[in-house]
């Protein structure tokens, strides 16, 4: 309210109250539960209708589970490249539509959790790729809602699962430092450490001071 009153001194504005829609996002506030939730159900339904895919079979992941890409699949000619690109693009887009149809009723909710301001997790894939480079993945939550995530190929060839998990945890720690710095510039600095979760006991042991 104070920021709104301050702005009115300099520009003409109209206070429409709490936002309910913004850039295709539906916004719900629950003051009792101290949460704010975001949804794109309406937008997803509109694009499914646009491409007549309302009844497409839903899936729970945006990418096919256990997909493995190999060098033998690389096209050898320009014609093969064009044909494969078109086929793969349509199959990928169709799978994304199936994922959207299966998750359109989910809401991204922030708040309502205890001691959950900034938490993260780091992980590495269980099966190495063809070139033996593992894949790191991490995600960070603020008050229970995702704010940062990525999946990337590790630059080094790990000699063990412990090493690949430790590298993934390192990537997560670097992201945590960046997020803490960003938050400190926007809000009050975070007091205390940021928890990063890992599912590998050996990697966790390596992170501890000895």
XYZ file of C-alpha atoms in Angstrom:
210
model
C 0.000 0.000 0.000
C 2.796 2.450 0.892
C 4.549 1.860 -2.450
C 1.251 2.439 -4.267
C 0.695 5.738 -2.473
C 4.270 6.778 -3.233
C 3.816 6.003 -6.951
C 0.602 8.045 -7.149
C 2.627 11.132 -6.278
C 4.600 10.821 -9.521
C 2.335 9.116 -12.105
C -1.360 8.554 -12.690
C -2.231 4.981 -11.698
C -5.390 3.023 -11.003
C -5.352 0.545 -8.128
C -7.319 -2.513 -9.284
C -6.605 -4.518 -6.152
C -4.840 -7.887 -5.987
C -3.880 -9.358 -9.372
C -5.918 -12.342 -10.558
C -4.623 -12.637 -14.145
C -1.231 -11.641 -15.524
C 0.244 -12.586 -18.926
C -1.948 -15.680 -19.184
C -1.283 -16.742 -15.598
C -4.147 -17.197 -13.168
C -3.189 -16.022 -9.678
C -4.818 -17.123 -6.444
C -4.112 -15.613 -3.031
C -4.906 -17.440 0.201
C -4.217 -15.126 3.085
C -5.263 -17.677 5.701
C -2.768 -20.251 4.412
C -0.264 -17.506 3.474
C 0.126 -18.843 -0.060
C 0.095 -17.532 -3.605
C -0.530 -19.975 -6.467
C -0.022 -19.694 -10.234
C -1.781 -21.668 -12.961
C -1.858 -21.756 -16.777
C -4.872 -24.058 -17.083
C -6.834 -21.623 -19.252
C -3.911 -21.032 -21.614
C -3.139 -24.753 -21.929
C -6.781 -25.505 -22.720
C -6.751 -22.805 -25.399
C -3.718 -24.198 -27.235
C -5.044 -27.759 -26.983
C -8.290 -26.582 -28.607
C -6.335 -24.664 -31.227
C -4.611 -27.843 -32.415
C -7.624 -30.098 -31.720
C -5.717 -32.091 -29.096
C -8.146 -31.849 -26.181
C -8.421 -35.651 -25.946
C -4.728 -36.432 -26.367
C -3.462 -39.113 -23.969
C -1.769 -37.424 -20.969
C 1.719 -38.257 -19.659
C 3.488 -37.162 -16.479
C 6.870 -36.084 -17.913
C 7.699 -33.547 -20.665
C 10.229 -35.968 -22.209
C 9.990 -39.677 -22.852
C 11.191 -41.698 -19.865
C 14.552 -43.479 -20.249
C 15.213 -41.957 -23.674
C 18.744 -42.663 -24.880
C 20.253 -40.883 -27.892
C 23.176 -42.533 -29.696
C 25.651 -41.399 -32.342
C 24.332 -44.110 -34.673
C 21.094 -42.110 -34.903
C 22.845 -39.088 -36.431
C 21.631 -38.556 -40.041
C 24.260 -39.004 -42.741
C 22.786 -36.893 -45.554
C 20.975 -33.578 -45.906
C 17.796 -35.423 -46.903
C 17.945 -37.622 -43.809
C 18.569 -34.536 -41.676
C 15.470 -32.786 -43.022
C 13.263 -35.862 -42.684
C 14.462 -36.666 -39.164
C 14.196 -33.066 -38.008
C 10.568 -32.809 -39.100
C 9.613 -36.179 -37.608
C 11.428 -35.628 -34.311
C 10.087 -32.091 -33.974
C 6.475 -33.234 -34.339
C 6.941 -36.186 -31.974
C 8.577 -33.924 -29.390
C 5.892 -31.247 -29.635
C 3.153 -33.874 -29.423
C 4.710 -35.343 -26.275
C 4.877 -31.867 -24.715
C 1.172 -31.402 -25.473
C 0.472 -34.741 -23.778
C 2.427 -33.543 -20.746
C 0.553 -30.246 -20.648
C -2.772 -32.064 -20.868
C -1.778 -34.288 -17.960
C -0.577 -31.474 -15.697
C -2.825 -28.547 -16.640
C -4.716 -28.706 -13.348
C -1.553 -28.380 -11.228
C -0.718 -25.109 -9.501
C 2.708 -23.701 -8.679
C 2.264 -22.712 -5.045
C 4.501 -20.525 -2.906
C 4.202 -20.290 0.871
C 2.452 -22.386 3.468
C 5.615 -24.302 4.368
C 7.764 -24.117 7.489
C 11.406 -23.052 7.205
C 11.253 -23.317 3.440
C 12.589 -20.022 2.150
C 15.370 -21.385 -0.083
C 16.123 -25.074 -0.515
C 17.688 -27.020 -3.349
C 18.571 -30.485 -4.561
C 21.259 -31.836 -6.838
C 21.366 -35.166 -8.640
C 23.103 -37.020 -11.458
C 21.634 -39.558 -13.856
C 21.944 -43.209 -12.882
C 23.095 -44.460 -16.296
C 25.998 -42.833 -18.080
C 25.588 -41.504 -21.604
C 27.296 -43.049 -24.629
C 30.334 -40.782 -24.165
C 30.449 -41.538 -20.411
C 29.506 -37.983 -19.435
C 26.877 -37.912 -16.697
C 23.985 -35.438 -16.628
C 23.638 -33.042 -13.692
C 20.243 -31.788 -12.610
C 19.157 -29.446 -9.868
C 16.134 -27.502 -8.690
C 15.640 -24.775 -6.103
C 12.485 -23.849 -4.238
C 11.508 -20.673 -2.448
C 8.724 -21.193 0.075
C 7.891 -24.529 -1.542
C 7.669 -23.320 -5.157
C 10.259 -23.832 -7.893
C 12.256 -20.765 -8.955
C 15.334 -22.269 -10.621
C 16.140 -25.577 -12.315
C 18.394 -26.994 -15.014
C 19.767 -30.186 -16.509
C 23.161 -30.190 -18.212
C 25.878 -32.545 -19.385
C 28.876 -32.705 -17.072
C 32.093 -31.518 -18.704
C 34.279 -34.190 -17.114
C 34.111 -37.978 -17.325
C 33.389 -39.223 -13.808
C 35.029 -42.447 -12.693
C 32.271 -43.372 -10.246
C 28.686 -42.626 -9.288
C 29.993 -40.828 -6.202
C 32.063 -38.479 -8.343
C 29.198 -37.655 -10.715
C 26.863 -37.031 -7.764
C 29.488 -34.801 -6.123
C 29.844 -32.784 -9.333
C 26.056 -32.400 -9.467
C 26.058 -31.190 -5.859
C 28.793 -28.695 -6.758
C 26.657 -27.308 -9.588
C 23.788 -26.982 -7.118
C 26.009 -25.176 -4.603
C 27.098 -22.664 -7.257
C 23.465 -22.003 -8.146
C 22.636 -21.565 -4.452
C 25.349 -18.919 -4.082
C 24.014 -17.028 -7.100
C 20.421 -17.179 -5.837
C 21.435 -16.005 -2.376
C 23.229 -13.028 -3.932
C 20.202 -12.206 -6.099
C 17.823 -12.442 -3.140
C 20.070 -10.209 -1.041
C 19.817 -7.515 -3.724
C 16.018 -7.730 -3.875
C 15.178 -8.440 -0.238
C 16.935 -8.952 3.064
C 20.003 -11.239 2.946
C 19.305 -14.859 3.883
C 20.403 -15.673 7.411
C 22.012 -19.066 7.859
C 22.993 -21.750 5.351
C 20.969 -23.028 2.388
C 20.102 -26.729 2.495
C 20.964 -28.763 -0.611
C 19.600 -32.301 -0.749
C 21.415 -35.252 -2.327
C 20.510 -38.940 -2.505
C 24.100 -40.240 -2.487
C 25.613 -40.863 0.954
C 29.189 -41.001 -0.350
C 28.841 -37.622 -2.060
C 27.303 -36.166 1.098
C 30.243 -37.465 3.139
C 32.696 -35.734 0.790
C 31.006 -32.371 1.377
C 31.559 -32.498 5.131
C 34.565 -30.906 6.797
C 37.137 -33.408 8.023
